[in-house]
mmCIF file of C-alpha atoms and ligand atoms in Angstrom:
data_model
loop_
_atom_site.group_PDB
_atom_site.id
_atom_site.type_symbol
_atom_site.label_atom_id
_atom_site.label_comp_id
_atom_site.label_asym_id
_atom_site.label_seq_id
_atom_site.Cartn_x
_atom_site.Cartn_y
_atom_site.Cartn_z
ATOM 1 C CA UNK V 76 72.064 -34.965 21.967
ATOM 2 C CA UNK V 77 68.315 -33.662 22.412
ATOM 3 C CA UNK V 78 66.515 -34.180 18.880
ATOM 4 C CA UNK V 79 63.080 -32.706 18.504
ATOM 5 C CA UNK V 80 61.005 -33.233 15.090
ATOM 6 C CA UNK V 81 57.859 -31.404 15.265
ATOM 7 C CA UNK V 82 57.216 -28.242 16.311
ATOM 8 C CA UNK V 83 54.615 -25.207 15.128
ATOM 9 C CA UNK V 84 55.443 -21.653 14.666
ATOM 10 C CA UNK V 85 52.840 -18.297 14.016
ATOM 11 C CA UNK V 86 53.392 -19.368 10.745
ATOM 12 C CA UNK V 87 50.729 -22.178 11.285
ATOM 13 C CA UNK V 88 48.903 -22.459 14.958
ATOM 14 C CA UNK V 89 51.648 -22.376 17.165
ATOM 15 C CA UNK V 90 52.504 -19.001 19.026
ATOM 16 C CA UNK V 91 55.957 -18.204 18.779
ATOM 17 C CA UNK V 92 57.483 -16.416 15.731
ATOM 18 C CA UNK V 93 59.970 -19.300 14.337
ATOM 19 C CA UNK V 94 62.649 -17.329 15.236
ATOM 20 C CA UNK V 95 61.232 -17.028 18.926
ATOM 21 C CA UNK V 96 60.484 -20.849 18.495
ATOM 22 C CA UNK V 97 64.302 -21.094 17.784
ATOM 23 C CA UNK V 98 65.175 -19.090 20.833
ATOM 24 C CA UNK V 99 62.783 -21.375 23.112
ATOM 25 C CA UNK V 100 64.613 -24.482 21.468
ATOM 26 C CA UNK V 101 67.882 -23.431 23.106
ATOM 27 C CA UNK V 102 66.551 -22.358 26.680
ATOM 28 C CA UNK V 103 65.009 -25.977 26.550
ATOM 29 C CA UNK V 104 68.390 -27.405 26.132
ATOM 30 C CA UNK V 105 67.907 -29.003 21.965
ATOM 31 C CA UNK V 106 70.658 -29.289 19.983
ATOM 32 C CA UNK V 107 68.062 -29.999 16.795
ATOM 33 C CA UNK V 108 65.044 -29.054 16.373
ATOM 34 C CA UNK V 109 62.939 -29.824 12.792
ATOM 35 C CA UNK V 110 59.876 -26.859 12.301
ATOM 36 C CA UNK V 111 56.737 -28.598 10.920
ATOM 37 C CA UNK V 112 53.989 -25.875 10.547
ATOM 38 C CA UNK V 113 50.957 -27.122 9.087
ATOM 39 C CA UNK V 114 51.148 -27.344 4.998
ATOM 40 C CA UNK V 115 53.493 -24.638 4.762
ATOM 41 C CA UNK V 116 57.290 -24.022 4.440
ATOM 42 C CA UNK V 117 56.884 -20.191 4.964
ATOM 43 C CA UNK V 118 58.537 -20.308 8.233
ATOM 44 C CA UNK V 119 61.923 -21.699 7.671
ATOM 45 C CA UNK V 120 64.088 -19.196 6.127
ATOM 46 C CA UNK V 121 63.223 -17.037 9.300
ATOM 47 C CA UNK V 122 64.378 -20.449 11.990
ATOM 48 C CA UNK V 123 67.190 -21.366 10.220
ATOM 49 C CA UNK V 124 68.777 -18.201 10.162
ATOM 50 C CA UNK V 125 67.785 -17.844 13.619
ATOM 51 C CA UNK V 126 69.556 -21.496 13.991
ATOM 52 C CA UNK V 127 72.865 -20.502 12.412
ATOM 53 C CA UNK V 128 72.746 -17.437 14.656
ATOM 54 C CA UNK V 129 71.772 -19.384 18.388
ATOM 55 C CA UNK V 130 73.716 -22.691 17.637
ATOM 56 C CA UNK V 131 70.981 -24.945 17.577
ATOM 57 C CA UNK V 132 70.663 -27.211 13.766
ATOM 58 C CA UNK V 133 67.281 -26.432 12.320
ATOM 59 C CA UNK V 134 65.612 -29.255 10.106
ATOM 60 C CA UNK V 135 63.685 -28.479 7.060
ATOM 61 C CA UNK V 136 59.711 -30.438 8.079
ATOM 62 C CA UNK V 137 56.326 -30.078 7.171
ATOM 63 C CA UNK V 138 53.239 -31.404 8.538
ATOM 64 C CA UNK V 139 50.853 -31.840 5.647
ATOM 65 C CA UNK V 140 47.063 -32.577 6.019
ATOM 66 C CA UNK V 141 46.191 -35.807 4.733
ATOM 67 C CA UNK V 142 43.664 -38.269 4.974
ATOM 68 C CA UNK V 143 42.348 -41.932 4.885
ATOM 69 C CA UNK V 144 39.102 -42.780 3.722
ATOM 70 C CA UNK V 145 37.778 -39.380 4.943
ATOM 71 C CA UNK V 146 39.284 -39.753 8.390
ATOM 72 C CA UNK V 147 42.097 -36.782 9.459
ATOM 73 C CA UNK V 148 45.693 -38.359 9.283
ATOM 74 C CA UNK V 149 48.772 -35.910 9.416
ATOM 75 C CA UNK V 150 51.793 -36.609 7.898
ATOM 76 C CA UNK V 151 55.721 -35.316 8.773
ATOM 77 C CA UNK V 152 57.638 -34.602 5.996
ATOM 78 C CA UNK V 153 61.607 -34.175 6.379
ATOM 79 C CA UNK V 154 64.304 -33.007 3.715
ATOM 80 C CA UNK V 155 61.566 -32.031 1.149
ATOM 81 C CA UNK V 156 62.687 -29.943 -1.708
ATOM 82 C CA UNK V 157 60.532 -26.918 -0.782
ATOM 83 C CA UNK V 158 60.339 -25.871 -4.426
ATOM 84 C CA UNK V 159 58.941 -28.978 -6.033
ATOM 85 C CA UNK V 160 56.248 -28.505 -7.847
ATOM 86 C CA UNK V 161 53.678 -31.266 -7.727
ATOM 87 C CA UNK V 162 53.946 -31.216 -3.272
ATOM 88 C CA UNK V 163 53.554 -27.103 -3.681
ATOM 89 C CA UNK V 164 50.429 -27.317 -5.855
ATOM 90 C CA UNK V 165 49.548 -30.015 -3.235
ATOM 91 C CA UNK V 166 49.962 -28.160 -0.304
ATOM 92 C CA UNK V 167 48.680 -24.867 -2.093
ATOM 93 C CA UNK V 168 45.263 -27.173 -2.840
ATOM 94 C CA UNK V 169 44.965 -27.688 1.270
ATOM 95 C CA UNK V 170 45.957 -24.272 2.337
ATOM 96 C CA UNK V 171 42.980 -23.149 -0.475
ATOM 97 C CA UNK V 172 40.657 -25.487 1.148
ATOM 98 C CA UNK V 173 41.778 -23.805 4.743
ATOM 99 C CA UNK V 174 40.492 -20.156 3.440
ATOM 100 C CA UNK V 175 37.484 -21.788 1.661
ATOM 101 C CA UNK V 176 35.817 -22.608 4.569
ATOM 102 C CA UNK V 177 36.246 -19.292 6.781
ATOM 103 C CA UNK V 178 33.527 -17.627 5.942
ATOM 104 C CA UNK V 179 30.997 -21.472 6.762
ATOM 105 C CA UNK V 180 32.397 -21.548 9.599
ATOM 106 C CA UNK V 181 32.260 -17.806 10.862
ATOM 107 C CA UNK V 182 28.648 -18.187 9.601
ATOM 108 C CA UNK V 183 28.005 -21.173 12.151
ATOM 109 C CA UNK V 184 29.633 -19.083 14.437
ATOM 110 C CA UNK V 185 26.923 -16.412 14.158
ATOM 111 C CA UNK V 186 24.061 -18.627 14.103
ATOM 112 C CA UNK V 187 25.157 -20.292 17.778
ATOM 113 C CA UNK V 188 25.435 -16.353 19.218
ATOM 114 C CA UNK V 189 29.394 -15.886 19.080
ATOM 115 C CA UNK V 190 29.902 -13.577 15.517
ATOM 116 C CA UNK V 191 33.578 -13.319 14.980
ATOM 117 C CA UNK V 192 34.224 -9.924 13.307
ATOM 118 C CA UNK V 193 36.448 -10.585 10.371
ATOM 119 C CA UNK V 194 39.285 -7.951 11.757
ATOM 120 C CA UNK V 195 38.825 -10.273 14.841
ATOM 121 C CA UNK V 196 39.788 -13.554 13.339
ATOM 122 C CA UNK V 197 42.525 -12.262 11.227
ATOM 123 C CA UNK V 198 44.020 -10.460 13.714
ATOM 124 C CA UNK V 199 44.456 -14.109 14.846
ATOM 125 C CA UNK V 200 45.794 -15.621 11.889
ATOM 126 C CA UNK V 201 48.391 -13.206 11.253
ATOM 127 C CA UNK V 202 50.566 -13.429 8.091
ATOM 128 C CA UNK V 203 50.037 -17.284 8.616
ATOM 129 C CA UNK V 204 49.067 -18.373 4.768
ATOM 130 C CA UNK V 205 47.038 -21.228 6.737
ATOM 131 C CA UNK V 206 44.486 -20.342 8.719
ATOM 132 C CA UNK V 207 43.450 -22.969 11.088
ATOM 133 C CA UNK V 208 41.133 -23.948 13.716
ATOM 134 C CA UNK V 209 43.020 -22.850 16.209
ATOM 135 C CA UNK V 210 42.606 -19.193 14.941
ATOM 136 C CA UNK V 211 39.413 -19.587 15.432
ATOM 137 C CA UNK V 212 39.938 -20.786 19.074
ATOM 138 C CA UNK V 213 42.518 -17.906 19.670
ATOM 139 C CA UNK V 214 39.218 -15.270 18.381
ATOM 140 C CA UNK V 215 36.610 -17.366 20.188
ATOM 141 C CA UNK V 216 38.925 -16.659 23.404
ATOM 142 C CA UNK V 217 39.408 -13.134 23.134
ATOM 143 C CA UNK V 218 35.973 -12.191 22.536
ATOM 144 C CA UNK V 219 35.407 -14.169 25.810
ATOM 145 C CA UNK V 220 33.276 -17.417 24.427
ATOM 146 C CA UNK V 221 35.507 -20.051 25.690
ATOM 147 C CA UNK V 222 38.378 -20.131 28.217
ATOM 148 C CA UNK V 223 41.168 -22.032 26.296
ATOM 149 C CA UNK V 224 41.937 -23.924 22.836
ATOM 150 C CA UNK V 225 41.178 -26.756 24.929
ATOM 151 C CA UNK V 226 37.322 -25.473 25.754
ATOM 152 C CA UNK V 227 37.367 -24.321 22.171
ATOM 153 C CA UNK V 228 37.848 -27.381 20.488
ATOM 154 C CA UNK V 229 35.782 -30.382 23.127
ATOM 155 C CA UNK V 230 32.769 -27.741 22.703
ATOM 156 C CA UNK V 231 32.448 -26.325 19.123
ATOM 157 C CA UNK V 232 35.442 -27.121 16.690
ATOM 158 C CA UNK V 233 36.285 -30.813 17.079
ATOM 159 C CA UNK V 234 35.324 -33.130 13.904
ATOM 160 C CA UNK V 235 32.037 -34.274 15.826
ATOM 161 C CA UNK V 236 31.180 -30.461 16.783
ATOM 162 C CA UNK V 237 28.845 -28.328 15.490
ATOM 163 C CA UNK V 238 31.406 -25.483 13.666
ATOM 164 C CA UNK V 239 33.404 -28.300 12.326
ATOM 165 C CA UNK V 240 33.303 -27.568 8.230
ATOM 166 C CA UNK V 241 35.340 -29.948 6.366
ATOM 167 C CA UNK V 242 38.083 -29.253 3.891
ATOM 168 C CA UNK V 243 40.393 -31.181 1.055
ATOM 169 C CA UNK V 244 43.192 -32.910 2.505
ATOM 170 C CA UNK V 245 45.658 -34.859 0.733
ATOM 171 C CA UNK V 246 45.136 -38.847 0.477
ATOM 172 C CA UNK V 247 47.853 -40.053 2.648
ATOM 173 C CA UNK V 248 49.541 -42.362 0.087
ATOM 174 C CA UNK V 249 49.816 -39.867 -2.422
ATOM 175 C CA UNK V 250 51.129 -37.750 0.486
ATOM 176 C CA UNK V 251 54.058 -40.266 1.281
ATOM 177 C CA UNK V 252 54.609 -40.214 -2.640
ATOM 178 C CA UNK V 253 55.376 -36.261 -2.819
ATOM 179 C CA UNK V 254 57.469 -36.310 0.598
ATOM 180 C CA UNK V 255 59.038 -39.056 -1.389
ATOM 181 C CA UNK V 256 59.894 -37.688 -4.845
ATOM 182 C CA UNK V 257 60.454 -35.041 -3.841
ATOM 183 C CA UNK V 258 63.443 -35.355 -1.689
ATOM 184 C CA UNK V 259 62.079 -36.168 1.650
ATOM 185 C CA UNK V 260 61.608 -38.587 4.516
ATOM 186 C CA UNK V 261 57.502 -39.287 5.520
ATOM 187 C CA UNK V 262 56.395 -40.299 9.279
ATOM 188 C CA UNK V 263 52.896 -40.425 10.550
ATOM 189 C CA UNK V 264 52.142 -37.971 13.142
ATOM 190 C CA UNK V 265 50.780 -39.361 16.221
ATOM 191 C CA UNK V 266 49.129 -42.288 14.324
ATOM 192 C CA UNK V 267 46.832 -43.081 17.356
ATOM 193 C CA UNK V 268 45.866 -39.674 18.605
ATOM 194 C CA UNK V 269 42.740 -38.294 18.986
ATOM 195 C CA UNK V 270 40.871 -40.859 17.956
ATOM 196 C CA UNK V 271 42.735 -41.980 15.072
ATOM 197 C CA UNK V 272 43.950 -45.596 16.360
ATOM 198 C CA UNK V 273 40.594 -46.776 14.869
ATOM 199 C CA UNK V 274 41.793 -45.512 11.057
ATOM 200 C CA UNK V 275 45.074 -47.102 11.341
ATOM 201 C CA UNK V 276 45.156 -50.345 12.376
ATOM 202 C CA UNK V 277 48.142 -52.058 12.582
ATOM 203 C CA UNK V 278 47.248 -53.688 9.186
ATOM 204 C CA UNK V 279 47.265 -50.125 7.447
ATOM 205 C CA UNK V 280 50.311 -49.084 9.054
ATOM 206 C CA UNK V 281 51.910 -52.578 7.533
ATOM 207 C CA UNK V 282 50.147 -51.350 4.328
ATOM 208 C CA UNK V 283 51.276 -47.565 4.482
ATOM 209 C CA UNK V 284 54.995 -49.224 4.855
ATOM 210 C CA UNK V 285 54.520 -51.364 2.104
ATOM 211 C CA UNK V 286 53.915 -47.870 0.104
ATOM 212 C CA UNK V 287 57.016 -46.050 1.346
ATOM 213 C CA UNK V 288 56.156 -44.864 4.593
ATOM 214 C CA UNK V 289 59.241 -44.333 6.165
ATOM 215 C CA UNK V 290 58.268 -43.930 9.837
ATOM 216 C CA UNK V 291 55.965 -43.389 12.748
ATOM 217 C CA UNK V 292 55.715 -40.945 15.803
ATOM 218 C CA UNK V 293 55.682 -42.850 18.413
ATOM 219 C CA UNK V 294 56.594 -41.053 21.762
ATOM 220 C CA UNK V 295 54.033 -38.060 21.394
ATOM 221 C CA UNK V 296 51.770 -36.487 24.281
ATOM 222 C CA UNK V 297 48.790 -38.351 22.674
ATOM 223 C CA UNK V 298 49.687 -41.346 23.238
ATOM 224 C CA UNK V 299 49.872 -43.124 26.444
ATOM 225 C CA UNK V 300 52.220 -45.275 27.450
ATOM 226 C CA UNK V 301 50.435 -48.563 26.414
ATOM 227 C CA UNK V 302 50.256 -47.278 22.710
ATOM 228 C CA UNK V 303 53.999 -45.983 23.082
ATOM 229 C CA UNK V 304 55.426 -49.772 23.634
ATOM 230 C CA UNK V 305 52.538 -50.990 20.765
ATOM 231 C CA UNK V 306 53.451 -48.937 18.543
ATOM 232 C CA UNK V 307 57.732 -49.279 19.438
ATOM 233 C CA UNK V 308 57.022 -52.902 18.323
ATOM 234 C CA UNK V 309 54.973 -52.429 15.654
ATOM 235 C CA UNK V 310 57.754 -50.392 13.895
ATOM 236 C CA UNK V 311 60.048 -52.896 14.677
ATOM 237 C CA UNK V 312 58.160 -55.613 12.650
ATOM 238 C CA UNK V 313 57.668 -53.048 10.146
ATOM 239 C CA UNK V 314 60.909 -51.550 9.443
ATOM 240 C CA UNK V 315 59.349 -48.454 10.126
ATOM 241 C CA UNK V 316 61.751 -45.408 12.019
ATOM 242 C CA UNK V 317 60.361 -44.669 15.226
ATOM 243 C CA UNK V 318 60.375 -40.659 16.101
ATOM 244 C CA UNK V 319 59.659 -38.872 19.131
ATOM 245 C CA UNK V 320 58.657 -35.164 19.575
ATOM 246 C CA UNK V 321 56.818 -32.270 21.692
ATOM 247 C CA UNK V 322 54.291 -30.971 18.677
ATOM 248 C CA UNK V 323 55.028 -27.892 20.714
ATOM 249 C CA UNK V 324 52.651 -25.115 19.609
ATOM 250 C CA UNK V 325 53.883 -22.353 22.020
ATOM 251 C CA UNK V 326 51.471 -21.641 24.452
ATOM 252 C CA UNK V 327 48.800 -22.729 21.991
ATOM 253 C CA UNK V 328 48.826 -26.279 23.483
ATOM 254 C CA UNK V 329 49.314 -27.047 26.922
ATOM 255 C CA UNK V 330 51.724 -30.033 28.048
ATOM 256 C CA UNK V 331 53.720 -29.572 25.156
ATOM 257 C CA UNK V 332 56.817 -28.160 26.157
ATOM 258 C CA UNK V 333 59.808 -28.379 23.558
ATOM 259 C CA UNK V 334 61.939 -31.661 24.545
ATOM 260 C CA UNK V 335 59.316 -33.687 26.322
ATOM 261 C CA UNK V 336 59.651 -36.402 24.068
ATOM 262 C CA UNK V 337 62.922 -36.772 21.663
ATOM 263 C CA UNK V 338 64.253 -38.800 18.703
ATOM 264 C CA UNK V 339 67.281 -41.212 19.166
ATOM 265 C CA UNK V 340 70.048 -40.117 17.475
ATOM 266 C CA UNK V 341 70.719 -43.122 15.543
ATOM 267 C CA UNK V 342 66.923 -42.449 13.971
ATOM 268 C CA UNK V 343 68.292 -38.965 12.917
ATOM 269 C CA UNK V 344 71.051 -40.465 10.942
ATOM 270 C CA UNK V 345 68.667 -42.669 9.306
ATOM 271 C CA UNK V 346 66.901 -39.437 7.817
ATOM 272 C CA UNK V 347 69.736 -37.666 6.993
ATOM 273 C CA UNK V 348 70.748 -40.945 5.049
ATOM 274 C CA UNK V 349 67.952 -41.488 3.303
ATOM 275 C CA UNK V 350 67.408 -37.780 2.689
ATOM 276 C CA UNK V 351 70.532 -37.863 1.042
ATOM 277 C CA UNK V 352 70.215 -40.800 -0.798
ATOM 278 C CA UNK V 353 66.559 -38.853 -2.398
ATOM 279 C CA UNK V 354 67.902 -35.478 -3.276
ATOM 280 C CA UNK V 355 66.553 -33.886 -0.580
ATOM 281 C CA UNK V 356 67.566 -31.321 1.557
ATOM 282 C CA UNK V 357 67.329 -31.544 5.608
HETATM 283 P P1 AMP T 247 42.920 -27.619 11.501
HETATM 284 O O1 AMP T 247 44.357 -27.426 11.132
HETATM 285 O O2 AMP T 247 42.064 -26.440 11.204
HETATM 286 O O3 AMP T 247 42.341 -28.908 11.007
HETATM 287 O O4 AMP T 247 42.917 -27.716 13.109
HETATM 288 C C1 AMP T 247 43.549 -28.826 13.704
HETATM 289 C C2 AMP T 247 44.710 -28.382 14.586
HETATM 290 O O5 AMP T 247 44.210 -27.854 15.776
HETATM 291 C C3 AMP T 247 45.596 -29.536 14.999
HETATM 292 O O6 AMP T 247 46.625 -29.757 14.102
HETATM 293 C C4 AMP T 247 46.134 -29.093 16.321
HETATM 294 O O7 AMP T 247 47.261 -28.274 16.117
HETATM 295 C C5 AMP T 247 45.026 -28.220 16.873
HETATM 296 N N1 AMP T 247 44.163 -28.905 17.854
HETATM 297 C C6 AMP T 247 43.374 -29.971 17.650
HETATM 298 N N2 AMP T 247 42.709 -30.284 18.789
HETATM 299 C C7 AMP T 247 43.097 -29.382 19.724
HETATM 300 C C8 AMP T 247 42.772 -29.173 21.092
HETATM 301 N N3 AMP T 247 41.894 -29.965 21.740
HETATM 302 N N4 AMP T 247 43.369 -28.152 21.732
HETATM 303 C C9 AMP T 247 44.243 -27.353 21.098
HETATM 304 N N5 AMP T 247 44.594 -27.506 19.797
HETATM 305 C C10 AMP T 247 44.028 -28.511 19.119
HETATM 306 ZN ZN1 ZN T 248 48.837 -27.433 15.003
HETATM 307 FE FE1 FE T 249 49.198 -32.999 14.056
HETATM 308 FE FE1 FE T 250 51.585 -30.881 14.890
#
């Protein structure tokens, strides 16, 4: 049983359609596979028809932007009633604060010599309702500024770089709160990723439990394999579900193939039970 839970479709940053996402899934060999675009549900109806069609089980996810004390924090949500209110108006509030900030940073853009013609950029972003840095990165590419994402991102885009605009993002308790209520199961993507070990200590992690946080990511690409076997433990002590996934963005992100890293059954169950024990639908 191959179990991967977080995975981004065209409908966010990643490159495949989700039904093409779906389609990958079973060439990698997954018998599950949970879509988590970024603050959006758009793309489901699309992968889990294309699941019921390929034979592979599609799970309902998310992957909203949150925060702690200003610093980025993403949080997996799994089972969430896509129709309840208070997490839409949430999630509508970040995808809001996505468009806000287009036209800042296309302005940077322009002022370090690489103008991004609007047709350019949306091109880019596609019928995705949450445009991302990434699009940029993808427009920044094809009018020949940078090479990759990769260059994209260490150069201009990262949170320390100079076309780096903020935007709201959703405290991450009250984030665990609305996975919660409504429906659905919350895990902390790649808690220490990109810089993010120094925002949550183990002592928040303990704290974030002590809220509801149901799990933590813990086999991801961004983590080595010291923080892999500190963070199995931690979750241990915690009573926190420990996940594993690819955060496979199509060709978007490099050394993130589907299935690199996988979820243990038994964790599954665990969602699924406490999905069903919340009214939620996986
Ligand atoms: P945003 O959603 O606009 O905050 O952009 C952040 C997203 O960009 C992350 O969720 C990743 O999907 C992607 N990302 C961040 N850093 C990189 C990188 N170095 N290379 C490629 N993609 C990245
Ligand atoms: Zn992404
Ligand atoms: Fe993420
Ligand atoms: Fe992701």
């Amino acid at each position: 049983m191959r179990i991967d839970l977080h995975t981004h479709s065209s409908v966010s940053d990643g490159t495949d359609t989700p039904a093409g996402l779906v389609a990958q899934a079973v060439t990698a060999g997954l018998d599950v596979v949970a879509l988590t675009d970024h603050d959006t549900f758009d793309g489901l109806p699309e992968a889990l028809a294309a699941g019921g069609r390929l034979g592979v089980e599609v799970l309902r996810g998310i992957e909203i932007s949150a925060q702690r004390r200003g610093a980025s924090v993403h949080l997996l949500g799994y089972g969430c009633r896509v129709d309840d209110r208070a997490l839409s108006a949430e999630l509508a509030r970040v995808r809001e604060g996505r468009s806000g900030r287009v036209g800042a940073m296309l302005a940077r853009l322009s002022a370090l010599g690489m103008p991004i013609p609007a047709d350019v950029l949306y091109r880019q972003v596609g019928d995705s309702p949450s445009v991302g840095r990434p699009h940029f990165a993808d427009a920044m590419i094809e009018l020949g500024y940078v090479a990759d994402r990769t260059e994209a991102f260490d150069t201009w885009l990262a949170d320390d770089k100079p076309v780096f605009v903020p935007r709201y993002a959703v405290p991450v308790a009250q984030g665990v709160a609305l996975v919660r209520a409504s429906g659905g199961v919350a895990v902390l993507a790649h808690p220490w990723g990109r810089g993010r070990r120094e925002h949550l200590s183990p002592d928040v992690l303990a704290d974030l439990a002590r809220g509801g946080l149901d799990g933590i990511e813990v086999d991801h690409q961004d983590h080595d394999q010291a923080a892999r076997d500190e963070l199995r433990v931690l979750a241990g002590e915690l009573g926190l579900l420990a996940t594993g996934s690819s955060d496979y963005h199509g060709t978007g992100k490099v050394d993130h193939d589907l299935g690199c890293n996988t979820t243990a059954p038994d964790v599954l169950d665990a969602i699924r039970a406490r999905v069903a024990g919340r009214g939620g639908l996986l």
